[in-house]
Structure formats: C-alpha cells, structure tokens
PDB file of C-alpha atoms in Angstrom:
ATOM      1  CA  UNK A   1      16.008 -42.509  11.651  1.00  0.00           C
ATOM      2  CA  UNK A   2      14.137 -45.165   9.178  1.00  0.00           C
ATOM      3  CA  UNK A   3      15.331 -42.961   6.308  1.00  0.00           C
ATOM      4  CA  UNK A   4      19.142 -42.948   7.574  1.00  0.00           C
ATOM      5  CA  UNK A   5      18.640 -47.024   8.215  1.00  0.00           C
ATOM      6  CA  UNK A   6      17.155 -47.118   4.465  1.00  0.00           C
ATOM      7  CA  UNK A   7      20.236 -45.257   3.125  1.00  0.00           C
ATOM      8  CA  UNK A   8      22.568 -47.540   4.911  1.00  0.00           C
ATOM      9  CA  UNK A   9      20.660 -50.476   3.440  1.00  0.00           C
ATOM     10  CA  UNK A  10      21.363 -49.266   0.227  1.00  0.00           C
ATOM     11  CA  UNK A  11      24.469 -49.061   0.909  1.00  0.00           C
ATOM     12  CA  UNK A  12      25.398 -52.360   2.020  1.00  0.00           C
ATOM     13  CA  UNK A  13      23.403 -53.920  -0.958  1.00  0.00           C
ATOM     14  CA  UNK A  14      24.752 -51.721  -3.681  1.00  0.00           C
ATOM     15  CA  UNK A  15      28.549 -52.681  -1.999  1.00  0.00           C
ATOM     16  CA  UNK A  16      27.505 -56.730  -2.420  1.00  0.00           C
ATOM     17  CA  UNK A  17      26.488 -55.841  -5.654  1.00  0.00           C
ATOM     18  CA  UNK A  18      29.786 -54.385  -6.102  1.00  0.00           C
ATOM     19  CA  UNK A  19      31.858 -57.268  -5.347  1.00  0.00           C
ATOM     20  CA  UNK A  20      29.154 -60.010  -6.573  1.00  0.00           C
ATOM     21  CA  UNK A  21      30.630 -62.700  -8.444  1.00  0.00           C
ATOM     22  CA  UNK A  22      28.643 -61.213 -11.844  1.00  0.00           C
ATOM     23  CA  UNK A  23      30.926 -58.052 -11.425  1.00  0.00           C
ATOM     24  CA  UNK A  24      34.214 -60.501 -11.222  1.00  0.00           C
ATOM     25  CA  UNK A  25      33.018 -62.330 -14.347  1.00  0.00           C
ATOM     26  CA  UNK A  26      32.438 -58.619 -15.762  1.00  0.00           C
ATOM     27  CA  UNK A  27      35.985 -57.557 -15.321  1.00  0.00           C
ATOM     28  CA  UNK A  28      37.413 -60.869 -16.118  1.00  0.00           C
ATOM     29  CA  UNK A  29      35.828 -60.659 -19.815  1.00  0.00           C
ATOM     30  CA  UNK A  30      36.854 -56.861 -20.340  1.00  0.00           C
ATOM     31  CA  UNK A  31      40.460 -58.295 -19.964  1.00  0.00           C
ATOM     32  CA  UNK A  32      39.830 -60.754 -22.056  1.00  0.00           C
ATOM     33  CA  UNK A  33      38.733 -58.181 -24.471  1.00  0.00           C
ATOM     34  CA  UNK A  34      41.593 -55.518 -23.536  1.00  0.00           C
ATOM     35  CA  UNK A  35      44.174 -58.396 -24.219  1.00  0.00           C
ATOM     36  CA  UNK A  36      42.639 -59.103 -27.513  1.00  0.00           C
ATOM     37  CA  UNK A  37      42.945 -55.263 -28.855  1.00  0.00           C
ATOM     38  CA  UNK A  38      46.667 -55.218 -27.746  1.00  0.00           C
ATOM     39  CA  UNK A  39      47.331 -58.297 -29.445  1.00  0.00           C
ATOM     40  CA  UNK A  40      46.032 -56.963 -32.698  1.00  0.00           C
ATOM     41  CA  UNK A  41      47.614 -53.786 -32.363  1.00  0.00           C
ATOM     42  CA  UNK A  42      51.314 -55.912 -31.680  1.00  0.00           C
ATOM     43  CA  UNK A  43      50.438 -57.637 -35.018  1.00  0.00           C
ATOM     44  CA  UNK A  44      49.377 -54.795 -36.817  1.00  0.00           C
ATOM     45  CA  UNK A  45      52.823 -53.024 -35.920  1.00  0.00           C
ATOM     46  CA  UNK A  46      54.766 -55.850 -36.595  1.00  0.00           C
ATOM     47  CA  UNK A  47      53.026 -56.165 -40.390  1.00  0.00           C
ATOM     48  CA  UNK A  48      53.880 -52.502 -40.741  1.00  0.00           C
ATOM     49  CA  UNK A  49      57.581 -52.761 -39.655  1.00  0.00           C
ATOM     50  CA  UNK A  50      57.856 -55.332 -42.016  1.00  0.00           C
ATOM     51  CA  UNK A  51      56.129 -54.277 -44.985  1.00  0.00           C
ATOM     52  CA  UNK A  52      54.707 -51.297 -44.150  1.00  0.00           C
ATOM     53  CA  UNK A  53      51.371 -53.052 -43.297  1.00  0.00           C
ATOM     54  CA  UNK A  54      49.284 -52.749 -46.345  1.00  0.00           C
ATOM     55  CA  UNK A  55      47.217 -49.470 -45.531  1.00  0.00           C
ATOM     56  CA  UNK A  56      46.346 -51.017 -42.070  1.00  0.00           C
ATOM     57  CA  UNK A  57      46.542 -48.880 -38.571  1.00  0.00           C
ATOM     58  CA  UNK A  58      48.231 -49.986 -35.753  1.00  0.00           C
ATOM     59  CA  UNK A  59      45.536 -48.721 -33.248  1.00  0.00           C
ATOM     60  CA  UNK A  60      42.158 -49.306 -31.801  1.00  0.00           C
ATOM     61  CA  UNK A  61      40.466 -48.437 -35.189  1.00  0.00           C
ATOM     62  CA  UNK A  62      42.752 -50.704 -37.179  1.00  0.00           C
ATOM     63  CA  UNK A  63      42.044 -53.754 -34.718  1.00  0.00           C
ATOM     64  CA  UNK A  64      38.504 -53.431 -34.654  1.00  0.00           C
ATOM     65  CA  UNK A  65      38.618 -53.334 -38.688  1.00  0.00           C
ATOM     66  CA  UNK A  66      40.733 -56.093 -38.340  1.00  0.00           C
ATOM     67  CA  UNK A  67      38.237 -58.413 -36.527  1.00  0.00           C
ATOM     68  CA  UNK A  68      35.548 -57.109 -38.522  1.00  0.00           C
ATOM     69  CA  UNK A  69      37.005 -58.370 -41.654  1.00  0.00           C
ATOM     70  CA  UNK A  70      36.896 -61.854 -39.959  1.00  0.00           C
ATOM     71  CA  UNK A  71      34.144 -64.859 -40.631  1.00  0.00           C
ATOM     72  CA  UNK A  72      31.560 -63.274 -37.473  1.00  0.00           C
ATOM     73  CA  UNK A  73      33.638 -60.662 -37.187  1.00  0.00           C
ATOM     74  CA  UNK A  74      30.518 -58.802 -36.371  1.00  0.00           C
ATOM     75  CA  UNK A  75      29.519 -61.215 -33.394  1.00  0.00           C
ATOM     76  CA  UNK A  76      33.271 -60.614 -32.278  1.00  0.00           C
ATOM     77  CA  UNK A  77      32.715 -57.144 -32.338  1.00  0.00           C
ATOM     78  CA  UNK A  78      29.246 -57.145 -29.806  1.00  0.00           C
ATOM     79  CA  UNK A  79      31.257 -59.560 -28.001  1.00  0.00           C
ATOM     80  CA  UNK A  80      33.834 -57.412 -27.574  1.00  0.00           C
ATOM     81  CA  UNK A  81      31.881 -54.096 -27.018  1.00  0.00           C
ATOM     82  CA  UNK A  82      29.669 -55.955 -23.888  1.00  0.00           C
ATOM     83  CA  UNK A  83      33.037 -57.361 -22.880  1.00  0.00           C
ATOM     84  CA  UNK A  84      34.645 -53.472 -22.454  1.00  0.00           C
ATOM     85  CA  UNK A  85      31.253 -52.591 -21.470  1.00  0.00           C
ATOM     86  CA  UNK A  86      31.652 -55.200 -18.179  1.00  0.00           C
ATOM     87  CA  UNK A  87      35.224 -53.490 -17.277  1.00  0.00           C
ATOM     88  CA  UNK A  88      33.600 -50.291 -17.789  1.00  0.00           C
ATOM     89  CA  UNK A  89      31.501 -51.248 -14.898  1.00  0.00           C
ATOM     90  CA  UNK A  90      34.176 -52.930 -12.635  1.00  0.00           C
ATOM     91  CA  UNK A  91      35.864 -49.424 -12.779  1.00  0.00           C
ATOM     92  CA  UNK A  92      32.780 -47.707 -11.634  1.00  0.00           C
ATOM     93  CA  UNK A  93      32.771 -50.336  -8.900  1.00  0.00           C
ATOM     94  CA  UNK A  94      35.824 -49.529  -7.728  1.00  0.00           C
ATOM     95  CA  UNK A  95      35.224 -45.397  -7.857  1.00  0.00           C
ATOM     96  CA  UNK A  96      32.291 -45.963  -5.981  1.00  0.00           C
ATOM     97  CA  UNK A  97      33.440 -48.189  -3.097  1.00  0.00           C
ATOM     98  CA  UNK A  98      37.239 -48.597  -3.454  1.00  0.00           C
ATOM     99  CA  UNK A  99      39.606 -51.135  -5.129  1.00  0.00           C
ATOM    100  CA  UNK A 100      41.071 -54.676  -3.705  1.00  0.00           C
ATOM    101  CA  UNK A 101      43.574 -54.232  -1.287  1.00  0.00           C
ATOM    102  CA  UNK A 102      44.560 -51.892   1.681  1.00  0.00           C
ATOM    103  CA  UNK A 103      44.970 -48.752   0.598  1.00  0.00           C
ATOM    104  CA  UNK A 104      41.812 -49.543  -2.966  1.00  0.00           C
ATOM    105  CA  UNK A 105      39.816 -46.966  -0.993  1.00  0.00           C
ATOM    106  CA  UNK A 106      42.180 -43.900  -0.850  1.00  0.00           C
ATOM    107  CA  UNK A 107      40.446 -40.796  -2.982  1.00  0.00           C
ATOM    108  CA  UNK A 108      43.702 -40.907  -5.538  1.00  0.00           C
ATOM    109  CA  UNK A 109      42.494 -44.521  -6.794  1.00  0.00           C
ATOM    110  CA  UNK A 110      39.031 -43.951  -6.609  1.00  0.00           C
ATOM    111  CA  UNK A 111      39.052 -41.057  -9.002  1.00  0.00           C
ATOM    112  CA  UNK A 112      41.745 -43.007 -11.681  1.00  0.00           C
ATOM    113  CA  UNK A 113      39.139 -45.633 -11.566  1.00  0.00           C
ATOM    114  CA  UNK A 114      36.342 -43.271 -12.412  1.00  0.00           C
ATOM    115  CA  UNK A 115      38.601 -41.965 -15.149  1.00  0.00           C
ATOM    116  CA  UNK A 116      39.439 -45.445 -16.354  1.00  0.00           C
ATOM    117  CA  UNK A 117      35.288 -46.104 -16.467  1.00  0.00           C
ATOM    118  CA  UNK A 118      35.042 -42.777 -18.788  1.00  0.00           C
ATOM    119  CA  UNK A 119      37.702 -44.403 -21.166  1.00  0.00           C
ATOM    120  CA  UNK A 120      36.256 -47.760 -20.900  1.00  0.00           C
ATOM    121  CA  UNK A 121      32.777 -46.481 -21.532  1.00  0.00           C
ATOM    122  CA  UNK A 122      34.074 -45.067 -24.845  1.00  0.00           C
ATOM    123  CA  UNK A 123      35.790 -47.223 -26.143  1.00  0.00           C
ATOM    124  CA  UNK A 124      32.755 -49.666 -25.586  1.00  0.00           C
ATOM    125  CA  UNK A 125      30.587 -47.325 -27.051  1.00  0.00           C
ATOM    126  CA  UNK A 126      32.748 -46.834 -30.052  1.00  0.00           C
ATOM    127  CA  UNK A 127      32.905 -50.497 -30.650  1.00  0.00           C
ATOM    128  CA  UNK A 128      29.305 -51.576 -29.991  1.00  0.00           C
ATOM    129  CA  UNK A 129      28.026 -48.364 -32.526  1.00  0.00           C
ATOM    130  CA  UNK A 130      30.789 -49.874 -35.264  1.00  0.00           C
ATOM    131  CA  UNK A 131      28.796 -53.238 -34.628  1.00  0.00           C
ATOM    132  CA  UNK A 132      25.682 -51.589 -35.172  1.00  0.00           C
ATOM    133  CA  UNK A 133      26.800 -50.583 -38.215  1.00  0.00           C
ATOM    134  CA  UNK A 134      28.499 -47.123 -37.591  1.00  0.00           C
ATOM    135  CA  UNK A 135      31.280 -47.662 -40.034  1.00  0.00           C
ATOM    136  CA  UNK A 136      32.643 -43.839 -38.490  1.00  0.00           C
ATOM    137  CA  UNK A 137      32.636 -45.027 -34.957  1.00  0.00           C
ATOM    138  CA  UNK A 138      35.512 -46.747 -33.575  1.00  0.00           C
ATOM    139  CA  UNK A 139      37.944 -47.605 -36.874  1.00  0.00           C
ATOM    140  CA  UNK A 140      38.468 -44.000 -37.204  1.00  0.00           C
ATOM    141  CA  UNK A 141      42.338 -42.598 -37.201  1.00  0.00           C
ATOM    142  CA  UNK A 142      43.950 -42.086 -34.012  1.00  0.00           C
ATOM    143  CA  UNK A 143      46.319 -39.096 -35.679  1.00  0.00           C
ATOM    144  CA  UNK A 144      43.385 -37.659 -37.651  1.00  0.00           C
ATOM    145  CA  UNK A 145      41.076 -37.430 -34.363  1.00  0.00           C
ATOM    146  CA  UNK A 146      44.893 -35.895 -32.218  1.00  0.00           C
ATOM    147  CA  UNK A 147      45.470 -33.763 -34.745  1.00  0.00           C
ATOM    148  CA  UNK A 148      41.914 -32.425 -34.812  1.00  0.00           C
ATOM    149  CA  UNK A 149      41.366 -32.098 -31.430  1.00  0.00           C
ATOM    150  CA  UNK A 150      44.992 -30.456 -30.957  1.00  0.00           C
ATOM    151  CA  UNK A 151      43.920 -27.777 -34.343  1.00  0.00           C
ATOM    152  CA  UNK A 152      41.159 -26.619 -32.034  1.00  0.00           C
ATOM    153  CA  UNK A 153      42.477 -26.556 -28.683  1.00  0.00           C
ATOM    154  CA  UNK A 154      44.914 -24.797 -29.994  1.00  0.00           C
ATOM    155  CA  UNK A 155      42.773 -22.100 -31.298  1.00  0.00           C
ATOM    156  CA  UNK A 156      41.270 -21.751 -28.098  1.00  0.00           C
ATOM    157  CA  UNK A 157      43.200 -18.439 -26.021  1.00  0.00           C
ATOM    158  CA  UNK A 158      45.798 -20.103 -24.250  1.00  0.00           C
ATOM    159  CA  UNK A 159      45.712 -23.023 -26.570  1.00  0.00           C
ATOM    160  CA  UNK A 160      49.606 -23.932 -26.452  1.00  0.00           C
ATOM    161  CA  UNK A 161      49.790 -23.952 -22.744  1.00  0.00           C
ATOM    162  CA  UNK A 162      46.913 -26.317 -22.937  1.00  0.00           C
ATOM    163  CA  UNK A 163      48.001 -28.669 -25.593  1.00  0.00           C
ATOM    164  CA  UNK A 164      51.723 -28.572 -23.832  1.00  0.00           C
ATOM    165  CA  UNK A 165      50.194 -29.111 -20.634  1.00  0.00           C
ATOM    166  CA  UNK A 166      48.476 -32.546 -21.962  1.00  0.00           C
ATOM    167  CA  UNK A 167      51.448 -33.254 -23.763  1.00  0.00           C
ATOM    168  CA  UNK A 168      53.360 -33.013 -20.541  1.00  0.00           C
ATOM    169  CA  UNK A 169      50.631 -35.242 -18.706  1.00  0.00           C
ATOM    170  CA  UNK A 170      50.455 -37.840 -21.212  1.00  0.00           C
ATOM    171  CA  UNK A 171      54.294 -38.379 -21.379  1.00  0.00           C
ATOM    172  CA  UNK A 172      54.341 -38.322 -17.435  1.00  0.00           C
ATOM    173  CA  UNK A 173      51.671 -41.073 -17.709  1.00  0.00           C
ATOM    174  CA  UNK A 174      53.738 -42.961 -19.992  1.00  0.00           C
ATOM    175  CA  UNK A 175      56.774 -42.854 -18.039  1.00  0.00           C
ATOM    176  CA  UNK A 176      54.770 -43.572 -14.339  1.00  0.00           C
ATOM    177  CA  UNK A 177      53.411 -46.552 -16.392  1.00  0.00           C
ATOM    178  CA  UNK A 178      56.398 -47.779 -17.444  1.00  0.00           C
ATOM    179  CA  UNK A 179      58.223 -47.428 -14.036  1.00  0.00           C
ATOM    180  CA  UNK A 180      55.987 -49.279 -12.407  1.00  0.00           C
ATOM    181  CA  UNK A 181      55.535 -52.192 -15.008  1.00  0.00           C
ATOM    182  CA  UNK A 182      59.594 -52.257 -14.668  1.00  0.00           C
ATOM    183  CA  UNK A 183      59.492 -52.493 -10.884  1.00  0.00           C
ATOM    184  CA  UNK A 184      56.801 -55.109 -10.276  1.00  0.00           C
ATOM    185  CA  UNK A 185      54.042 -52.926  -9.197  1.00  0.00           C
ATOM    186  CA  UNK A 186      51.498 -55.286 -10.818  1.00  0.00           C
ATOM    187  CA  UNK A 187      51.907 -57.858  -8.492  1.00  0.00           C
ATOM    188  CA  UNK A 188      49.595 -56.658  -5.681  1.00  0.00           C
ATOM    189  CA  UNK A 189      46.805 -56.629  -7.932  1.00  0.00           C
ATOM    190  CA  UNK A 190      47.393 -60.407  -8.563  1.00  0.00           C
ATOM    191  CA  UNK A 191      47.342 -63.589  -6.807  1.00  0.00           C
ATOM    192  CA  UNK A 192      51.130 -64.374  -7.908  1.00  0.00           C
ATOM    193  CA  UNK A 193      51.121 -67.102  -5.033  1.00  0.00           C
ATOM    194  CA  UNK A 194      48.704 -69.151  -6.222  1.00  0.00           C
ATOM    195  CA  UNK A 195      50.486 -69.138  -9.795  1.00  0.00           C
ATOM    196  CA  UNK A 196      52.587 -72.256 -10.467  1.00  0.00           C
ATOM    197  CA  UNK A 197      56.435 -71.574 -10.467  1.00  0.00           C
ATOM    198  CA  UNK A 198      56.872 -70.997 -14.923  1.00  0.00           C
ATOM    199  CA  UNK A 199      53.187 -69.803 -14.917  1.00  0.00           C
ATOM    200  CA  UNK A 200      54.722 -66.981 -12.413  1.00  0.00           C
ATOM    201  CA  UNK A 201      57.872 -66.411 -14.370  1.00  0.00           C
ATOM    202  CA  UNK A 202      56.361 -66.151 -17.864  1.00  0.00           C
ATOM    203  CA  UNK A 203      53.260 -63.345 -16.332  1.00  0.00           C
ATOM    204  CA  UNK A 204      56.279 -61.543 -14.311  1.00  0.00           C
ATOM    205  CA  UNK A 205      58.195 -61.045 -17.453  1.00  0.00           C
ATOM    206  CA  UNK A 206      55.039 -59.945 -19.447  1.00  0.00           C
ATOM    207  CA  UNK A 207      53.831 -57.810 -17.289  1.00  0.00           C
ATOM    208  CA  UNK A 208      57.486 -56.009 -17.160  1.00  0.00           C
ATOM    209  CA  UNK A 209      58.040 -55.844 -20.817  1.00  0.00           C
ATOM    210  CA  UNK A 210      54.663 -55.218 -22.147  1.00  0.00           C
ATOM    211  CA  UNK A 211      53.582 -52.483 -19.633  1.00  0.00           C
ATOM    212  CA  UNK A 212      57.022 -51.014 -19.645  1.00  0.00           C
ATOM    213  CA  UNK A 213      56.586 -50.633 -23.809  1.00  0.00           C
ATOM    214  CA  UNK A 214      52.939 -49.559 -23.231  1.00  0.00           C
ATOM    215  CA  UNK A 215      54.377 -46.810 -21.060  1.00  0.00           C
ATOM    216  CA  UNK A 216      57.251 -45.667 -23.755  1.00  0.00           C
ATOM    217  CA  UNK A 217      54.108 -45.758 -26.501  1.00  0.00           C
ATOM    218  CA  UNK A 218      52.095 -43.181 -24.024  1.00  0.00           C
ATOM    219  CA  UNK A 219      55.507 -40.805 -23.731  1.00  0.00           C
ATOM    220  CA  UNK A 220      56.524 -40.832 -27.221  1.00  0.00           C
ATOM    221  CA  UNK A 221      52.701 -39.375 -28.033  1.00  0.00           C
ATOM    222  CA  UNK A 222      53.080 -37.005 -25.092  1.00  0.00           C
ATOM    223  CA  UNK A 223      55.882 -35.615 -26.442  1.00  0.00           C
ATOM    224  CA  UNK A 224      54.722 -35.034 -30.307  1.00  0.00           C
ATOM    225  CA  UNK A 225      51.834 -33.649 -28.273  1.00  0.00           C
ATOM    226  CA  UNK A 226      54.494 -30.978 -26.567  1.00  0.00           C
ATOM    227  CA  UNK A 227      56.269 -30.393 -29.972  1.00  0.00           C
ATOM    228  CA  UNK A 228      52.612 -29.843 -31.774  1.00  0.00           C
ATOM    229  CA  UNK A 229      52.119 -27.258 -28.837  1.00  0.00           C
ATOM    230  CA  UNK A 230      55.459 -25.527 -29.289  1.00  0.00           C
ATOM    231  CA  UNK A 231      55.655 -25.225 -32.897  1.00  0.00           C
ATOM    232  CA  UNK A 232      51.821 -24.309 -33.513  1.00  0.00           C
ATOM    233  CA  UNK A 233      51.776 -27.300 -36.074  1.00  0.00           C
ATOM    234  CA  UNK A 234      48.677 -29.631 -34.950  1.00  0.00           C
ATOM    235  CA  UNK A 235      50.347 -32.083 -37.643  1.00  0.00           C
ATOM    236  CA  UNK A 236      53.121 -32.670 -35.400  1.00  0.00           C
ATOM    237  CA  UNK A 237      50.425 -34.602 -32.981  1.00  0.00           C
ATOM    238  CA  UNK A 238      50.343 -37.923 -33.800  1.00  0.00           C
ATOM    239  CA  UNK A 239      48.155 -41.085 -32.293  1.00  0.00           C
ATOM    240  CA  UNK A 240      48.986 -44.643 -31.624  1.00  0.00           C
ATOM    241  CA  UNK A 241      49.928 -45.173 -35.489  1.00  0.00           C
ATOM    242  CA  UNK A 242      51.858 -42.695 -36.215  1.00  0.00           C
ATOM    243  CA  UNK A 243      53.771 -42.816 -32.740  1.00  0.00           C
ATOM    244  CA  UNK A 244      54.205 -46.643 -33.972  1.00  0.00           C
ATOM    245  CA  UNK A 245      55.085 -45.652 -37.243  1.00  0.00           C
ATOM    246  CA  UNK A 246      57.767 -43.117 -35.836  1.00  0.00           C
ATOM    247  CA  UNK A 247      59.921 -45.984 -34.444  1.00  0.00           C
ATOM    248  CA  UNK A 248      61.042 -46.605 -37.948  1.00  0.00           C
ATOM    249  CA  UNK A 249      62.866 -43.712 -38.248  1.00  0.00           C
ATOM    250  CA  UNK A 250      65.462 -44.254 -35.538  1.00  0.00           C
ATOM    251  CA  UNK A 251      68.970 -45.298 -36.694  1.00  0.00           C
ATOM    252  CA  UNK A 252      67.572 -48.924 -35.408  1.00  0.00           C
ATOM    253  CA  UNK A 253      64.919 -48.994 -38.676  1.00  0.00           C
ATOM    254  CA  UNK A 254      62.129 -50.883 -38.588  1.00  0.00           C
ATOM    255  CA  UNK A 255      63.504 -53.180 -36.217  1.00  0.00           C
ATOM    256  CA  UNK A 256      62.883 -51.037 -33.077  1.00  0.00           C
ATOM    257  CA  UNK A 257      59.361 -51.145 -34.056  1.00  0.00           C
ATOM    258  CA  UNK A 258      59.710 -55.116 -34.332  1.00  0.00           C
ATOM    259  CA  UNK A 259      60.578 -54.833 -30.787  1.00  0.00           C
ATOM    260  CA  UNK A 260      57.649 -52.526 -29.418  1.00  0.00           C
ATOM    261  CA  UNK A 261      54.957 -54.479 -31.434  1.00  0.00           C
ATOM    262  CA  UNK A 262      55.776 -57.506 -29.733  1.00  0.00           C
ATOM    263  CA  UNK A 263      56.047 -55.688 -26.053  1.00  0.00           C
ATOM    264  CA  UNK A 264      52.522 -54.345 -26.950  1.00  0.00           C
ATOM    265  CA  UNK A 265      51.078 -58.238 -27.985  1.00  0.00           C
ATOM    266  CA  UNK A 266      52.906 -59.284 -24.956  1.00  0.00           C
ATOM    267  CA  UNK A 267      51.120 -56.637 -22.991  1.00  0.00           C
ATOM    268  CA  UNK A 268      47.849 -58.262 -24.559  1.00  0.00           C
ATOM    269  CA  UNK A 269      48.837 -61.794 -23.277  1.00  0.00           C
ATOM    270  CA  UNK A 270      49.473 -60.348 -19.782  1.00  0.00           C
ATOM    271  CA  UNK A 271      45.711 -58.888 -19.951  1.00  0.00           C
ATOM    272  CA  UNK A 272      44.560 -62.382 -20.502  1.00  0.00           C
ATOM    273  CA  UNK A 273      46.747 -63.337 -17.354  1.00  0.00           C
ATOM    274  CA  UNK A 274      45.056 -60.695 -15.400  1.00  0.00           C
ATOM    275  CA  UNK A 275      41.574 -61.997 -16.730  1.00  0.00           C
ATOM    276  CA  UNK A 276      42.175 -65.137 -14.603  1.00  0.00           C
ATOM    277  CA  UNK A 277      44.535 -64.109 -11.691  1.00  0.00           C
ATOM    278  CA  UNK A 278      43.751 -60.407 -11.267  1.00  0.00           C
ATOM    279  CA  UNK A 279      41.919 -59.704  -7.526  1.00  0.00           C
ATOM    280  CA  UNK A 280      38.743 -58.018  -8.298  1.00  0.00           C
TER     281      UNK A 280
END
C-alpha cells in the first residue's frame, strides 16, 4: 500500500514538474530557436533563387554555418542547441502526460510528441556537437545524408518497398501539414483571444502560409523519395536543398522558389508567435 502511495507521489510531482513554469520557459526558447532556423533557411533560398546563393545550403546545415560565420556565432550556436534542447524536453512532457487541451492526452498525440522529442533531441545534439567543435555534425548536406541513407536501404531485401513506403509517408506528412496550416488548425494550440485584433490577423496569415509551404516542402521530398524508390537511383532522393533548389525548374523559374523561401521565413516568424502565445 505505502509503495502504491509512493508511486502515485511520483506521479503527481513528476506531472507539476511537467507543467512547471521552467518547462513553459523551455518550450518558449526552443521556438524561439525553431523560428530562427526557418528564417535562415527562407533567406538562404531566397539568395539562391536569386543568384544561386554562393555555394550556401538552404537547410539546417547551411543555417547553422550561417550563424556560425557570425561575430559569437559560436555562443549563438550553444544558445541555440540548449534552446532545441528545452523543446526537446517539452515534447517528452507532453508524451509522458499528455498535451494542452481536451483531447492532449489521447495515445495518437502522445506518441507524435515522443517522435517530435527524438527529432528535437537530434537536431540539438547535432547543433551543440558543431558548437563543440564537430565541424561534421550538424552543417552536413541534407541530399548527401537522403541519398546515403536511401543507397542502403535500398540494398536492404525489400529495399524499394521500404524507401517507397517512406516516400509515401513523408509526402502524406507534407500534405496533412499543409491542410491543416490552410484550415486554421493552429489555433487551438494558441491563445488567439488574448491577441490584439492586427496582432491576430498578421499570426493567422503566417501560420496559413508558412505551414501550408512547410507542408508542400515535406511532399515534394516525399515524392523524389518515391521516384528514388521506383527507379533504383538513390540520386533521385533529394533533402531540403535540393527539394528547394528543384523549384527553379518549373516553367515559373526561380520565382516560385522566391515564393516558398519567404512562406518558409514566414513560417519562422510564426514560431516566434508561438514562443509567446502558444499554450504549453
């Protein structure tokens, strides 16, 4: 009996810990930090639809060059790691006892929240090693690491199905993302009343445009992932800067990417919007 009371205990504590204000502040600064990687990224693809950027990637790895190259740029970079680091832990949070809202503790969003601590583990990890010095961690290429991975899955017996499968579930991803950002979904997650009447315009239309081109970003890689599968040509995969890159070639030029890079900055801004009006 003492043991079951010392288990619920824990419980209750490790649910206040949870929601503590420290947690709040934790998830707050890995928007921040989210916000500022899409930003780059929107500016990175605009340079490159422009003038072809100068050798830079429009990706995680080119941003986090990016702010390296900056006066601090290695302070940025810890900032930013322990920043991704804090929404790595919201997200655990929330896979352990449930999101805000009435339906945060069904087992569907409890288990994309412990996927979306995996990612956000990474990706802190990446950063924080490149701060450390890891020059291989974190600015590496998005297509070279898609097409490696996709050369040895599809060596593995069965390896097209699985690539195509991904493929399938990263384009599905995309488009689900993009749906939702076009019909509002967003706004349960923040506290749109409490918003003054522009401030709620201006986040409504970012949070439309910018997760609706996040979404189309996610397809278009889902289906080079589906072509790499069906041809047998890992090359074919591509990552966020080639997908970015492949824009260009549409009968609109350069200028469809114009368009996309500054969906995926205005995505970035909306991030910062979440860092102060998001319900966590």
């Amino acid at each position: 009996m003492a043991t079951g009371s010392a288990k619920a205990r824990g419980r209750v504590h490790a649910q206040r810990a949870a929601n503590s204000t420290a947690v709040s502040a934790a998830a707050r600064a890995g928007f921040v930090a989210r916000g500022v990687i899409y930003v780059l990224i929107g500016v990175l693809s605009l340079r490159i639809a422009l003038s072809d950027g100068g050798g830079k990637q429009a990706d995680r790895g080119g941003a986090i060059a990016e702010i390296a190259e900056k006066p601090f740029g290695t302070v940025l970079l810890w900032l930013l790691g322990v920043a991704l680091a804090g929404m790595a832990l919201w997200r655990l949070s929330e896979a352990a006892f449930g999101q805000a809202g009435p339906d945060g503790k069904k087992a569907s969003k409890r288990a994309m929240a412990a996927g979306r601590f995996v990612f956000y583990g990474f990706v802190s990890y990446s950063v924080l090693s490149y701060a450390a010095g890891d020059n291989g961690s974190g600015s590496g290429s998005s297509d070279k690491n898609s097409q490696d991975v996709t050369a040895k899955a599809l060596d593995w017996p069965g390896g097209q199905w699985i690539v195509a499968v991904a493929g399938i579930a990263v384009a599905a991803a995309g488009v689900w993302i993009a749906v939702r950002a076009i019909r509002h979904k967003f706004h349960k997650h923040l506290k749109m009343f409490e918003m003054p009447e522009k401030t709620r315009k201006a986040i409504d239309f970012l949070g439309m445009f910018g997760g609706a081109t996040r979404g189309i970003v996610f397809a278009v890689a889902g289906v080079f992932a589906v072509v790499a599968a069906v041809q047998h040509k890992p090359g074919k995969a591509k990552g966020m800067d080639d997908t970015l890159r492949s824009f260009t070639e549409t009968p609109a030029g350069p200028w469809l990417l114009v368009l996309i890079a500054v969906g995926l900055a205005a995505f970035g801004v909306f991030s910062w919007a979440n860092a102060r009006w998001r319900k966590v």
